Coordinates of C-alpha atoms in Angstrom, one line a residue:
M169 CA 36.9 -48.6 -45.3
L170 CA 39.4 -51.4 -45.0
R171 CA 37.8 -54.5 -46.6
S172 CA 40.4 -57.1 -45.7
T173 CA 44.1 -57.5 -45.0
L174 CA 45.5 -59.9 -47.6
A175 CA 48.9 -60.4 -46.1
S176 CA 50.9 -59.3 -43.1
Q177 CA 54.7 -59.8 -43.0
G178 CA 57.9 -58.6 -41.4
S179 CA 59.4 -56.9 -44.4
P180 CA 58.0 -53.9 -46.5
V181 CA 55.8 -54.6 -49.6
Y182 CA 57.4 -52.4 -52.3
S183 CA 55.1 -53.5 -55.2
V184 CA 51.9 -55.3 -55.8
A185 CA 50.0 -56.4 -59.0
W186 CA 46.7 -58.1 -59.7
G187 CA 46.6 -61.5 -61.6
P188 CA 45.0 -61.6 -65.1
D189 CA 41.6 -62.8 -63.7
S190 CA 41.7 -60.6 -60.6
D191 CA 41.6 -63.8 -58.5
R192 CA 45.3 -63.7 -57.3
I193 CA 47.6 -61.0 -56.1
L194 CA 51.4 -60.8 -56.6
Y195 CA 53.5 -58.9 -54.1
T196 CA 57.1 -58.5 -53.0
S197 CA 58.5 -59.8 -49.7
G198 CA 62.2 -58.8 -49.4
R199 CA 64.0 -61.0 -52.1
Q200 CA 60.9 -63.2 -52.5
L201 CA 57.9 -62.9 -54.8
V202 CA 54.5 -64.2 -53.4
I203 CA 51.4 -65.1 -55.4
K204 CA 48.4 -65.2 -53.1
P205 CA 45.1 -66.5 -54.4
L206 CA 42.0 -64.7 -52.9
Q207 CA 40.3 -68.0 -52.1
P208 CA 41.2 -68.7 -48.4
S209 CA 41.9 -72.4 -48.9
S210 CA 44.2 -72.1 -52.0
K211 CA 47.9 -72.7 -51.9
V212 CA 50.3 -69.7 -51.8
I213 CA 53.2 -69.8 -54.3
Q214 CA 56.4 -68.2 -53.0
W215 CA 60.0 -68.2 -54.5
K216 CA 63.3 -66.4 -54.2
A217 CA 63.4 -64.0 -57.2
H218 CA 66.4 -61.8 -56.8
D219 CA 69.7 -61.5 -54.9
G220 CA 68.6 -58.0 -53.6
V221 CA 65.3 -56.6 -52.4
V222 CA 62.6 -56.8 -55.1
L223 CA 61.4 -53.2 -55.8
K224 CA 58.9 -53.5 -58.6
V225 CA 56.6 -56.1 -60.2
D226 CA 54.0 -56.2 -63.0
W227 CA 51.7 -59.0 -64.2
N228 CA 50.2 -58.9 -67.7
S229 CA 46.6 -60.0 -68.4
V230 CA 47.2 -60.9 -72.0
N231 CA 50.3 -63.1 -71.9
D232 CA 50.1 -64.1 -68.2
L233 CA 53.8 -63.2 -67.6
I234 CA 55.3 -61.6 -64.6
L235 CA 58.0 -59.0 -64.5
S236 CA 60.3 -58.3 -61.5
G237 CA 63.1 -55.9 -60.9
G238 CA 65.3 -55.3 -57.8
E239 CA 68.3 -53.9 -56.0
D240 CA 70.5 -56.6 -57.6
C241 CA 70.2 -54.4 -60.7
K242 CA 68.5 -57.1 -62.8
Y243 CA 65.0 -57.5 -64.3
K244 CA 63.5 -60.9 -64.8
V245 CA 60.5 -62.4 -66.7
W246 CA 58.6 -65.3 -65.0
D247 CA 55.6 -67.4 -65.9
S248 CA 52.6 -67.6 -63.5
F249 CA 54.0 -70.8 -61.9
G250 CA 57.2 -69.0 -60.8
R251 CA 59.5 -70.5 -63.6
L252 CA 62.2 -68.2 -64.8
L253 CA 62.0 -67.4 -68.5
Y254 CA 64.6 -64.6 -68.7
S255 CA 67.1 -62.9 -66.5
S256 CA 68.9 -59.7 -67.6
S257 CA 72.6 -59.0 -67.1
S258 CA 73.4 -56.6 -64.2
H259 CA 72.8 -52.9 -64.8
D260 CA 74.7 -50.1 -63.1
Y261 CA 71.8 -49.1 -60.8
P262 CA 68.8 -50.8 -59.2
V263 CA 65.7 -51.4 -61.4
T264 CA 63.2 -48.9 -60.0
S265 CA 60.2 -49.3 -62.4
L266 CA 58.7 -51.9 -64.8
S267 CA 55.5 -51.8 -66.8
W268 CA 53.9 -54.1 -69.4
A269 CA 52.4 -52.6 -72.5
P270 CA 48.6 -53.4 -72.6
D271 CA 49.0 -56.0 -75.4
G272 CA 51.7 -57.8 -73.6
E273 CA 54.2 -57.7 -76.6
V274 CA 56.7 -55.3 -75.0
F275 CA 57.5 -53.8 -71.6
A276 CA 59.4 -50.8 -70.3
M277 CA 62.1 -50.8 -67.6
G278 CA 63.3 -47.7 -65.7
S279 CA 66.5 -47.2 -63.6
F280 CA 68.8 -44.2 -62.7
N281 CA 69.1 -42.1 -65.9
T282 CA 67.9 -45.2 -67.9
L283 CA 64.8 -46.1 -69.9
R284 CA 64.7 -49.4 -71.8
L285 CA 62.2 -51.0 -74.1
C286 CA 62.2 -54.8 -74.1
D287 CA 60.4 -57.6 -75.9
K288 CA 58.1 -60.0 -73.8
T289 CA 60.9 -62.7 -74.1
G290 CA 63.3 -60.3 -72.3
W291 CA 65.8 -59.0 -74.9
S292 CA 66.2 -55.3 -75.4
Y293 CA 64.8 -53.3 -78.4
A294 CA 66.1 -49.9 -77.3
L295 CA 68.0 -48.0 -74.6
E296 CA 67.6 -44.3 -73.8
K297 CA 69.8 -42.4 -71.3
P298 CA 67.6 -39.3 -70.2
N299 CA 69.1 -37.0 -67.6
T300 CA 66.2 -37.5 -65.2
G301 CA 67.5 -39.3 -62.1
S302 CA 65.7 -42.6 -61.2
V303 CA 62.5 -43.4 -63.1
F304 CA 60.2 -44.4 -60.2
S305 CA 57.0 -45.2 -62.1
L306 CA 56.0 -46.0 -65.7
A307 CA 52.6 -46.0 -67.3
W308 CA 51.5 -46.9 -70.8
S309 CA 48.7 -45.3 -72.8
A310 CA 45.7 -47.6 -73.5
D311 CA 46.8 -48.1 -77.1
G312 CA 50.4 -49.1 -76.2
T313 CA 52.0 -46.4 -78.3
Q314 CA 53.1 -43.9 -75.6
L315 CA 54.8 -44.1 -72.3
A316 CA 55.0 -41.7 -69.3
G317 CA 57.6 -41.9 -66.6
A318 CA 57.8 -40.3 -63.1
C319 CA 61.4 -39.2 -62.5
G320 CA 63.5 -38.5 -59.5
N321 CA 64.3 -35.0 -60.5
G322 CA 60.7 -33.9 -60.5
H323 CA 60.1 -34.2 -64.2
V324 CA 57.6 -36.4 -66.1
I325 CA 59.2 -38.0 -69.1
F326 CA 57.2 -39.0 -72.3
A327 CA 58.2 -41.5 -74.9
H328 CA 56.8 -42.8 -78.1
V329 CA 57.4 -46.3 -79.6
V330 CA 58.7 -46.0 -83.2
E331 CA 60.9 -48.0 -85.6
Q332 CA 58.8 -51.1 -85.7
H333 CA 59.5 -53.3 -88.7
W334 CA 57.2 -55.5 -90.9
E335 CA 58.4 -57.8 -93.7
W336 CA 56.6 -59.7 -96.4
K337 CA 58.4 -61.2 -99.4
N338 CA 60.4 -58.3 -101.0
I339 CA 58.7 -55.5 -99.0
V340 CA 60.1 -54.0 -95.8
I341 CA 58.1 -51.4 -93.9
T342 CA 59.3 -49.2 -91.0
L343 CA 57.4 -46.9 -88.8
T344 CA 59.9 -43.9 -88.9
K345 CA 57.8 -41.4 -86.9
R346 CA 54.5 -41.7 -85.0
R347 CA 52.5 -40.9 -88.1
T348 CA 54.9 -41.8 -90.9
M349 CA 55.8 -45.2 -92.5
Q350 CA 58.5 -45.9 -95.0
V351 CA 57.9 -48.7 -97.6
R352 CA 61.0 -50.2 -99.3
N353 CA 61.0 -52.7 -102.1
V354 CA 64.3 -54.6 -101.7
I355 CA 64.4 -55.8 -105.3
N356 CA 64.5 -52.4 -107.0
D357 CA 65.2 -50.2 -103.9
A358 CA 62.0 -48.2 -104.6
V359 CA 61.0 -46.2 -101.5
D360 CA 57.5 -44.9 -100.7
V361 CA 56.5 -42.7 -97.7
L362 CA 53.1 -43.2 -96.2
E363 CA 51.7 -40.3 -94.1
F364 CA 48.8 -40.7 -91.6
R365 CA 46.5 -38.1 -90.0
D366 CA 46.7 -39.7 -86.5
R367 CA 49.3 -41.8 -84.7
V368 CA 49.8 -45.5 -85.8
I369 CA 48.7 -48.0 -83.2
K370 CA 48.9 -51.4 -85.0
A371 CA 49.9 -52.6 -88.4
S372 CA 50.1 -55.9 -90.3
L373 CA 51.6 -56.9 -93.6
A374 CA 50.7 -60.1 -95.4
Y375 CA 49.1 -61.6 -98.5
G376 CA 49.9 -58.5 -100.6
H377 CA 48.1 -56.0 -98.2
L378 CA 49.2 -53.6 -95.5
V379 CA 46.6 -53.0 -92.8
V380 CA 47.2 -50.0 -90.6
A381 CA 45.1 -49.0 -87.6
T382 CA 45.5 -45.4 -86.3
S383 CA 43.6 -44.0 -83.3
L384 CA 40.6 -43.1 -85.4
Q385 CA 40.8 -44.9 -88.8
C386 CA 41.9 -48.1 -90.6
Y387 CA 44.0 -47.9 -93.8
V388 CA 44.2 -50.8 -96.2
Y389 CA 47.0 -50.7 -98.8
N390 CA 47.5 -53.0 -101.8
S391 CA 51.2 -53.8 -102.3
R392 CA 50.8 -53.0 -106.0
N393 CA 49.7 -49.4 -105.3
W394 CA 50.8 -47.4 -102.3
N395 CA 49.2 -44.2 -103.3
T396 CA 45.5 -44.8 -102.9
P397 CA 44.7 -46.6 -99.6
L398 CA 41.2 -47.6 -98.7
I399 CA 40.2 -45.8 -95.5
F400 CA 37.3 -46.4 -93.1
D401 CA 36.6 -45.1 -89.5
L402 CA 37.0 -47.2 -86.4
K403 CA 34.4 -47.3 -83.6
E404 CA 37.1 -47.6 -80.9
G405 CA 40.7 -46.4 -81.2
T406 CA 42.4 -49.2 -79.3
V407 CA 43.1 -52.0 -81.9
S408 CA 45.1 -54.6 -80.1
L409 CA 45.5 -57.3 -82.8
I410 CA 45.3 -57.6 -86.6
L411 CA 45.2 -61.0 -88.3
Q412 CA 45.2 -61.4 -92.1
T413 CA 44.3 -64.1 -94.6
E414 CA 44.2 -64.2 -98.3
K415 CA 40.6 -62.9 -98.6
H416 CA 40.0 -60.8 -95.4
F417 CA 41.4 -59.6 -92.1
L418 CA 40.4 -59.5 -88.5
L419 CA 40.5 -56.5 -86.2
V420 CA 40.4 -56.9 -82.4
D421 CA 39.7 -53.9 -80.2
G422 CA 38.4 -53.4 -76.6
A423 CA 34.8 -53.8 -77.8
G424 CA 35.0 -57.0 -80.0
L425 CA 36.2 -58.8 -83.1
Y426 CA 35.4 -57.6 -86.6
T427 CA 36.2 -59.3 -89.9
F428 CA 36.6 -56.9 -92.9
S429 CA 37.2 -57.6 -96.6
Y430 CA 40.2 -55.8 -98.2
E431 CA 37.6 -53.5 -99.8
G432 CA 36.7 -52.2 -96.3
R433 CA 33.4 -54.0 -96.0
L434 CA 32.4 -55.4 -92.6
I435 CA 31.8 -59.1 -93.1
S436 CA 31.0 -60.4 -89.6
S437 CA 31.5 -59.7 -85.9
P438 CA 31.4 -63.0 -83.9
K439 CA 30.2 -62.7 -80.3
F440 CA 30.1 -65.3 -77.5
P441 CA 29.2 -65.2 -73.8
G442 CA 31.8 -63.8 -71.5
M443 CA 33.8 -62.3 -74.4
R444 CA 36.8 -60.2 -73.3
A445 CA 38.3 -58.9 -76.5
D446 CA 40.9 -56.8 -74.7
I447 CA 42.9 -59.9 -73.5
L448 CA 43.0 -61.8 -76.8
N449 CA 46.4 -62.3 -78.4
A450 CA 47.8 -64.0 -81.5
Q451 CA 48.3 -67.3 -79.7
G452 CA 44.6 -67.5 -78.7
V453 CA 43.0 -66.3 -82.0
S454 CA 43.4 -67.8 -85.4
L455 CA 41.8 -66.8 -88.8
S456 CA 41.5 -68.6 -92.1
N457 CA 39.4 -67.7 -95.3
D458 CA 36.3 -69.3 -93.8
T459 CA 36.8 -69.9 -90.1
I460 CA 37.7 -68.0 -86.9
A461 CA 39.0 -69.9 -83.9
I462 CA 39.2 -68.4 -80.4
R463 CA 40.5 -70.0 -77.3
D464 CA 38.0 -69.4 -74.5
K465 CA 39.7 -67.5 -71.7
S466 CA 37.2 -68.7 -69.0
D467 CA 38.0 -72.3 -69.8
E468 CA 41.2 -72.7 -71.7
K469 CA 40.4 -76.3 -72.7
V470 CA 37.7 -75.0 -75.0
I471 CA 38.2 -73.6 -78.5
L472 CA 35.2 -71.6 -80.0
L473 CA 34.8 -72.0 -83.8
F474 CA 32.9 -69.4 -85.9
D475 CA 32.1 -69.0 -89.6
A476 CA 34.2 -66.1 -90.8
L477 CA 31.5 -65.0 -93.3
T478 CA 28.5 -65.0 -91.0
G479 CA 30.0 -64.7 -87.5
K480 CA 27.8 -67.6 -86.3
A481 CA 29.1 -70.6 -84.4
L482 CA 30.1 -73.6 -86.6
G483 CA 28.0 -76.7 -87.0
D484 CA 25.7 -77.4 -84.0
G485 CA 27.3 -74.6 -82.0
K486 CA 29.3 -77.0 -79.8
P487 CA 32.9 -75.8 -79.2
L488 CA 35.9 -78.0 -79.6
T489 CA 37.1 -79.3 -76.2
H490 CA 40.5 -80.6 -75.5
K491 CA 41.5 -82.7 -72.4
L492 CA 44.1 -80.1 -71.3
E493 CA 44.5 -76.3 -71.3
V494 CA 45.4 -75.1 -74.8
V495 CA 48.3 -72.7 -75.1
E496 CA 48.3 -71.9 -78.8
I497 CA 46.0 -72.5 -81.8
A498 CA 46.5 -72.1 -85.6
L499 CA 44.1 -72.8 -88.5
D500 CA 45.5 -74.0 -91.8
Q501 CA 45.2 -71.5 -94.7
C502 CA 44.5 -73.6 -97.9
G503 CA 42.0 -76.0 -99.3
P504 CA 38.2 -76.1 -99.1
S505 CA 36.3 -75.2 -95.9
T506 CA 35.1 -78.8 -95.4
E507 CA 38.7 -79.9 -95.0
R508 CA 39.8 -77.1 -92.6
K509 CA 42.1 -78.3 -89.9
I510 CA 43.2 -76.7 -86.6
A511 CA 46.6 -77.4 -84.9
L512 CA 46.8 -76.8 -81.2
I513 CA 49.5 -76.9 -78.6
D514 CA 48.5 -77.8 -75.0
K515 CA 49.9 -77.1 -71.6
N516 CA 52.2 -80.2 -71.8
R517 CA 53.6 -78.8 -75.1
D518 CA 52.0 -81.6 -77.2
L519 CA 50.9 -80.8 -80.7
Y520 CA 47.5 -82.0 -81.9
L521 CA 45.6 -81.8 -85.2
T522 CA 41.8 -82.0 -85.6
S523 CA 39.2 -81.2 -88.2
V524 CA 37.1 -78.0 -87.7
R525 CA 33.9 -79.3 -89.5
H526 CA 33.1 -82.8 -88.4
L527 CA 29.4 -83.1 -89.2
G528 CA 27.8 -84.4 -86.0
R529 CA 30.6 -86.9 -85.2
E530 CA 32.9 -86.5 -82.3
P531 CA 36.0 -84.8 -83.6
K532 CA 39.1 -87.0 -84.0
I533 CA 42.0 -85.3 -82.2
C534 CA 45.3 -86.8 -83.3
K535 CA 48.7 -86.2 -81.7
M536 CA 51.4 -85.0 -84.0
G537 CA 54.4 -84.5 -81.7
S538 CA 55.6 -83.5 -78.3
M539 CA 57.8 -80.8 -76.8
I540 CA 56.6 -78.2 -79.3
L541 CA 57.4 -74.6 -78.4
N542 CA 55.6 -72.8 -81.2
M543 CA 54.3 -73.4 -84.7
A544 CA 53.1 -71.8 -88.0
W545 CA 51.2 -72.8 -91.1
N546 CA 52.5 -72.1 -94.6
D547 CA 50.7 -69.4 -96.6
V548 CA 50.3 -71.3 -99.9
A549 CA 50.0 -75.0 -98.8
N550 CA 48.9 -76.9 -95.7
I551 CA 52.4 -77.5 -94.5
L552 CA 53.1 -77.0 -90.7
C553 CA 56.4 -76.1 -89.1
G554 CA 57.4 -75.9 -85.5
I555 CA 60.2 -75.7 -83.0
Q556 CA 60.3 -79.2 -81.4
D557 CA 62.6 -79.6 -78.4
N558 CA 66.0 -78.7 -79.8
Q559 CA 65.2 -79.0 -83.5
F560 CA 63.2 -77.3 -86.3
T561 CA 60.5 -79.7 -87.7
V562 CA 58.3 -79.4 -90.8
W563 CA 55.2 -81.6 -91.2
Y564 CA 55.0 -81.9 -95.0
Y565 CA 51.5 -83.4 -95.0
P566 CA 49.9 -83.2 -91.5
S567 CA 46.5 -84.6 -92.6
V568 CA 48.2 -88.0 -93.3
V569 CA 47.5 -88.6 -89.6
F570 CA 43.8 -89.1 -90.5
T571 CA 44.4 -91.5 -93.4
D572 CA 47.6 -93.5 -92.4
K573 CA 49.0 -92.6 -89.0
E574 CA 52.1 -94.8 -89.5
L575 CA 53.2 -92.6 -92.5
L576 CA 53.5 -89.4 -90.3
P577 CA 57.1 -89.9 -89.2
K578 CA 58.1 -90.5 -92.8
T579 CA 56.6 -87.2 -93.9
L580 CA 58.8 -85.0 -91.6
Y581 CA 61.7 -82.7 -92.5
I582 CA 64.0 -82.1 -89.5
K583 CA 66.7 -79.6 -89.1
D584 CA 69.1 -79.6 -86.2
G585 CA 68.5 -76.6 -83.9
S586 CA 72.2 -75.8 -83.4
E587 CA 72.0 -73.0 -85.9
F588 CA 69.5 -71.2 -83.7
S589 CA 70.2 -69.9 -80.3
R590 CA 68.1 -70.7 -77.2
A591 CA 64.3 -70.7 -77.6
P592 CA 63.7 -69.4 -81.1
H593 CA 60.2 -68.2 -82.0
I594 CA 58.6 -68.7 -85.5
L595 CA 57.3 -65.4 -86.8
N596 CA 56.0 -66.6 -90.2
Y597 CA 56.3 -69.2 -92.9
V598 CA 55.9 -67.7 -96.4
R599 CA 56.4 -69.8 -99.5
T600 CA 59.7 -71.7 -98.7
K601 CA 61.1 -69.2 -96.1
V602 CA 60.6 -69.5 -92.4
T603 CA 61.4 -66.4 -90.3
L604 CA 62.5 -67.0 -86.7
R605 CA 63.3 -64.6 -83.9
Q606 CA 66.1 -65.9 -81.6
G607 CA 66.3 -65.6 -77.9
D608 CA 68.6 -62.6 -78.2
G609 CA 66.2 -60.7 -80.6
S610 CA 68.1 -61.4 -83.8
L611 CA 66.2 -62.6 -86.9
V612 CA 67.3 -65.8 -88.7
Y613 CA 65.8 -67.3 -91.9
S614 CA 65.5 -71.0 -92.6
S615 CA 64.6 -72.4 -96.0
V616 CA 62.4 -75.4 -96.6
P617 CA 62.5 -77.5 -99.9
P618 CA 59.9 -76.3 -102.5
Y619 CA 58.8 -79.8 -103.6
P620 CA 56.1 -80.5 -100.9
A621 CA 54.2 -77.3 -101.8
L622 CA 54.3 -78.3 -105.5
L623 CA 53.0 -81.8 -104.5
H624 CA 50.1 -80.2 -102.5
E625 CA 49.2 -78.2 -105.6
Y626 CA 49.3 -81.3 -107.9
S627 CA 47.2 -83.2 -105.4
T628 CA 44.6 -80.4 -105.1
S629 CA 44.2 -80.2 -108.9
A630 CA 44.2 -84.1 -109.3
R631 CA 47.4 -84.0 -111.5
W632 CA 48.6 -87.4 -110.3
E633 CA 51.0 -88.0 -113.2
D634 CA 52.8 -84.8 -112.5
A635 CA 53.0 -85.7 -108.8
L636 CA 54.6 -89.0 -109.7
R637 CA 57.1 -87.3 -112.0
L638 CA 58.0 -84.8 -109.3
C639 CA 58.6 -87.6 -106.7
R640 CA 60.8 -89.5 -109.2
F641 CA 62.8 -86.4 -109.9
A642 CA 63.3 -85.4 -106.3
K643 CA 64.2 -89.0 -105.1
D644 CA 63.0 -88.1 -101.6
Q645 CA 61.4 -90.8 -99.4
S646 CA 59.4 -88.1 -97.4
L647 CA 57.8 -86.9 -100.7
W648 CA 56.8 -90.4 -101.7
A649 CA 55.2 -90.9 -98.2
C650 CA 53.3 -87.6 -98.7
L651 CA 52.1 -88.7 -102.1
A652 CA 50.9 -92.0 -100.7
G653 CA 48.9 -90.2 -98.0
M654 CA 47.4 -87.7 -100.5
A655 CA 46.5 -90.5 -102.9
V656 CA 44.7 -92.5 -100.2
A657 CA 42.8 -89.4 -99.0
N658 CA 41.6 -88.8 -102.6
R659 CA 41.0 -92.6 -103.2
E660 CA 43.5 -92.6 -106.1
L661 CA 44.5 -96.2 -105.7
T662 CA 46.9 -96.6 -108.6
T663 CA 49.1 -93.6 -107.5
A664 CA 48.9 -94.8 -103.8
E665 CA 50.1 -98.3 -104.8
M666 CA 53.1 -96.8 -106.7
A667 CA 54.0 -94.5 -103.8
Y668 CA 53.7 -97.2 -101.1
A669 CA 55.9 -99.5 -103.3
A670 CA 58.5 -96.7 -103.5
I671 CA 58.8 -96.5 -99.7
G672 CA 58.8 -100.3 -99.3
E673 CA 55.4 -100.6 -97.7
L674 CA 54.5 -104.0 -99.3
P675 CA 51.7 -105.1 -97.0
R676 CA 49.9 -101.8 -97.9
V677 CA 50.5 -102.4 -101.6
Q678 CA 48.9 -105.9 -101.2
Y679 CA 45.9 -104.5 -99.4
I680 CA 45.4 -101.8 -102.1
N681 CA 45.4 -104.6 -104.7
F682 CA 42.8 -106.4 -102.6
I683 CA 40.6 -103.2 -102.6
K684 CA 40.9 -102.9 -106.4
E685 CA 39.6 -106.5 -106.7
Q686 CA 36.4 -105.8 -104.7
P687 CA 33.3 -106.4 -106.9
S688 CA 31.3 -103.4 -105.9
K689 CA 32.0 -99.7 -105.2
E690 CA 30.5 -100.0 -101.7
S691 CA 33.0 -102.8 -100.8
S692 CA 35.9 -100.8 -102.2
L693 CA 34.9 -97.7 -100.2
A694 CA 34.4 -99.7 -97.0
H695 CA 37.9 -101.2 -97.3
M696 CA 39.4 -97.7 -98.1
L697 CA 37.8 -96.6 -94.8
L698 CA 39.2 -99.6 -93.0
F699 CA 42.6 -98.8 -94.5
S700 CA 42.4 -95.4 -92.8
G701 CA 41.3 -97.0 -89.5
Q702 CA 37.7 -95.8 -89.7
V703 CA 36.0 -99.1 -88.7
Q704 CA 32.6 -97.8 -87.7
E705 CA 32.2 -95.8 -91.0
A706 CA 33.3 -98.9 -93.0
E707 CA 30.7 -101.0 -91.3
A708 CA 28.0 -98.4 -91.8
T709 CA 28.8 -98.1 -95.5
L710 CA 28.4 -101.9 -96.0
L711 CA 25.1 -102.1 -94.0
Q712 CA 23.7 -99.2 -95.9
A713 CA 24.4 -101.0 -99.2
G714 CA 22.7 -104.1 -97.8
L715 CA 26.0 -106.1 -97.7
I716 CA 25.3 -107.7 -94.4
Y717 CA 27.7 -110.7 -94.7
Q718 CA 30.6 -108.3 -95.7
A719 CA 29.9 -106.2 -92.6
I720 CA 30.0 -109.3 -90.4
Q721 CA 33.2 -110.5 -92.1
V722 CA 34.9 -107.2 -91.5
N723 CA 34.2 -107.6 -87.7
I724 CA 35.4 -111.2 -87.8
D725 CA 38.7 -110.1 -89.5
L726 CA 39.2 -107.5 -86.8
F727 CA 38.3 -110.0 -84.0
N728 CA 35.3 -107.8 -83.0
W729 CA 33.5 -111.1 -82.1
E730 CA 30.6 -109.6 -80.1
R731 CA 29.8 -107.0 -82.8
A732 CA 29.9 -109.7 -85.5
L733 CA 27.5 -111.9 -83.5
E734 CA 25.2 -108.9 -82.7
L735 CA 24.9 -108.1 -86.5
A736 CA 24.3 -111.7 -87.4
V737 CA 21.5 -112.1 -84.8
K738 CA 20.0 -108.7 -85.7
H739 CA 19.8 -109.5 -89.4
K740 CA 19.0 -113.3 -88.8
T741 CA 21.8 -114.4 -91.1
H742 CA 25.3 -116.0 -90.9
V743 CA 25.1 -116.8 -87.1
D744 CA 26.7 -120.2 -87.9
T745 CA 29.5 -118.4 -89.9
V746 CA 30.4 -116.3 -86.8
L747 CA 30.3 -119.3 -84.5
A748 CA 32.4 -121.3 -86.9
Y749 CA 35.1 -118.7 -87.2
R750 CA 35.0 -118.1 -83.4
K751 CA 35.4 -121.9 -82.8
K752 CA 38.3 -122.1 -85.2
F753 CA 40.0 -119.1 -83.5
L754 CA 39.7 -120.6 -80.0
Q755 CA 40.9 -124.0 -81.2
K756 CA 44.0 -122.4 -82.7
F757 CA 45.0 -121.0 -79.2
G758 CA 43.8 -124.1 -77.3
R759 CA 41.1 -122.1 -75.4
K760 CA 37.5 -123.0 -74.5
E761 CA 34.5 -120.7 -75.0
T762 CA 33.6 -118.7 -71.9
N763 CA 31.4 -115.9 -73.5
K764 CA 27.8 -116.5 -72.4
R765 CA 26.2 -115.1 -75.6
F766 CA 28.3 -117.4 -77.8
L767 CA 27.6 -120.4 -75.6
Q768 CA 23.9 -119.6 -75.8
Y769 CA 23.8 -119.5 -79.6
A770 CA 26.1 -122.4 -80.0
E771 CA 23.6 -124.8 -78.4
G772 CA 21.1 -124.8 -81.3
V773 CA 23.5 -124.2 -84.2
E774 CA 25.5 -126.9 -86.0
V775 CA 28.7 -125.8 -87.6
D776 CA 29.1 -127.2 -91.1
W777 CA 32.1 -125.6 -93.0
E778 CA 30.9 -126.8 -96.4
K779 CA 27.5 -125.1 -96.0
I780 CA 29.2 -122.0 -94.7
Q781 CA 31.6 -121.8 -97.7
A782 CA 28.6 -122.3 -100.1
K783 CA 26.7 -119.5 -98.3
I784 CA 29.7 -117.2 -98.5
E785 CA 30.2 -117.9 -102.2
M786 CA 26.6 -117.2 -102.8
E787 CA 26.8 -113.8 -101.0
L788 CA 29.9 -112.8 -103.1
S789 CA 28.3 -113.9 -106.4
K790 CA 25.2 -111.8 -105.5
E791 CA 27.4 -108.8 -104.8
R792 CA 29.2 -109.3 -108.2
E793 CA 25.9 -109.6 -110.0
K794 CA 24.5 -106.4 -108.3
A795 CA 27.7 -104.5 -109.2
A796 CA 27.5 -105.7 -112.9
N797 CA 23.9 -104.6 -113.1
A798 CA 24.7 -101.2 -111.7
S799 CA 27.5 -100.7 -114.2
V800 CA 25.2 -101.7 -117.1
R801 CA 22.5 -99.3 -115.9
S802 CA 25.1 -96.4 -115.6
S803 CA 26.5 -97.1 -119.2
L804 CA 22.9 -97.1 -120.6
A805 CA 22.1 -93.9 -118.8
S806 CA 25.3 -92.3 -120.2
R807 CA 24.4 -93.4 -123.8
R808 CA 21.0 -91.8 -123.5

């Protein structure tokens, strides 16, 4: 029974494809491509795609990319807005078939006596010339390892994807046959051959371990011993993604997500409402030693965060919500779980950084840069690299954005992008080497100075003298800026003062000296928080310690007049101080008081500067006395 006629037009429809969420349909109309939403009121997108009739289209649900091929003998890759991402050169014959592999990483193209395997960005991996006539239709197996083609001479052609490569440090691994891998150590040219019982579906090599998923089992190899893998059975044979960290790895198959240790023990299996594991890809899932982050496919502004060891949602279970749709996410790999950060790129190609564990507070999402195409974290230090517009950028210390935002531009390492071709993609960032895949499919390597990673190591182990020595040796302003940010984050004031002095930030040096002169620990901590722009936290610290005047003074210094008055009235102290400073401030600018609250309290209060100064002096001497008593108590306790 015919349910509905979606479109009716004058030209034949040669090919049709469902959109990723089955709410839109893509079809051909002569040389045009048309995306028609199923909602009646929604706008139809239509554009000229080829110079000849479009014969074949396909739309992938994982990467949301569209393929088209036509009688102009070209195939093209588009995004779902109709923007051209890749156009092939002209072939000898029309493109008669196209098909995405299920995971969206590769696609196959068929033409007369031609079968081609291509990357999702368009460049070609392999070309076969079978004597079959035109390949009219292509279909992939569910695991993406095999391909079947319907041919013009009445034959069905079968193909298997082999020769994939994986690299990590000095090890290169190649899938030579469907069930055989070759491991080569490039330092001593030692070669090992790994045989498997079933065909290899997915593999991943990182952190000294090779994880291989076959159709029935998972093999875990340690790079120090290729002879005795750890083997365990898989529930479902269609593993679509493997992610690794130093301590464990994540398997994604059609049924769900599973975190395993390298000993083969199932650690956790996070679940969430509306989970569709089959459409998760490396841009939408990220793993660290303690956290799993997943971009929600039903609302792409939302990032779901789970504890990797329990599989439960982090904190109060509230996900992280960004103001725009998120395109790519990545968790940093080092440091304690309390300081875990997540970097995200949104639809506008802006890069943001935020904390994963934020203890009840609203997370602070800080912008790091714009026009970011892709990114990767380093494996041994929390250093981030990315392709930014037409250059390669490395953020030596991204967390500085939370302690002193103005230092961020000084902690960057920028390389001109002229040595890379159009649209390079970062594959990984291991130690000091970044591996990039260029637009034409070739691999290029870019090195990053080793000093920032060393500085991170010294900062983590509180070796501040070594850190200072390193900066003096390297004579690099960006390193000094990193050290300043690290020292402030760890409240190491002496080191911070020297680092700020080295980059000529004299106002900050003066403020650090002012912090050092504070009579009590609470005052010092509050001013450190102010230094990092955390005004509310600073005020809360002072109020908790009973330093009411200091909390009021902080708001006066920041011209938060209403808050200063509110605190003074609430605690019934220093109302005259607030009014006096407010009056002085208005007189300086030749203005009159218009705020009703200030007018109301000014009526019954007389401003006497001498009295106010005496009160302030008394408050400060009280604080000094309190601090002195506390230090005496602590020294007596330590003697006991």
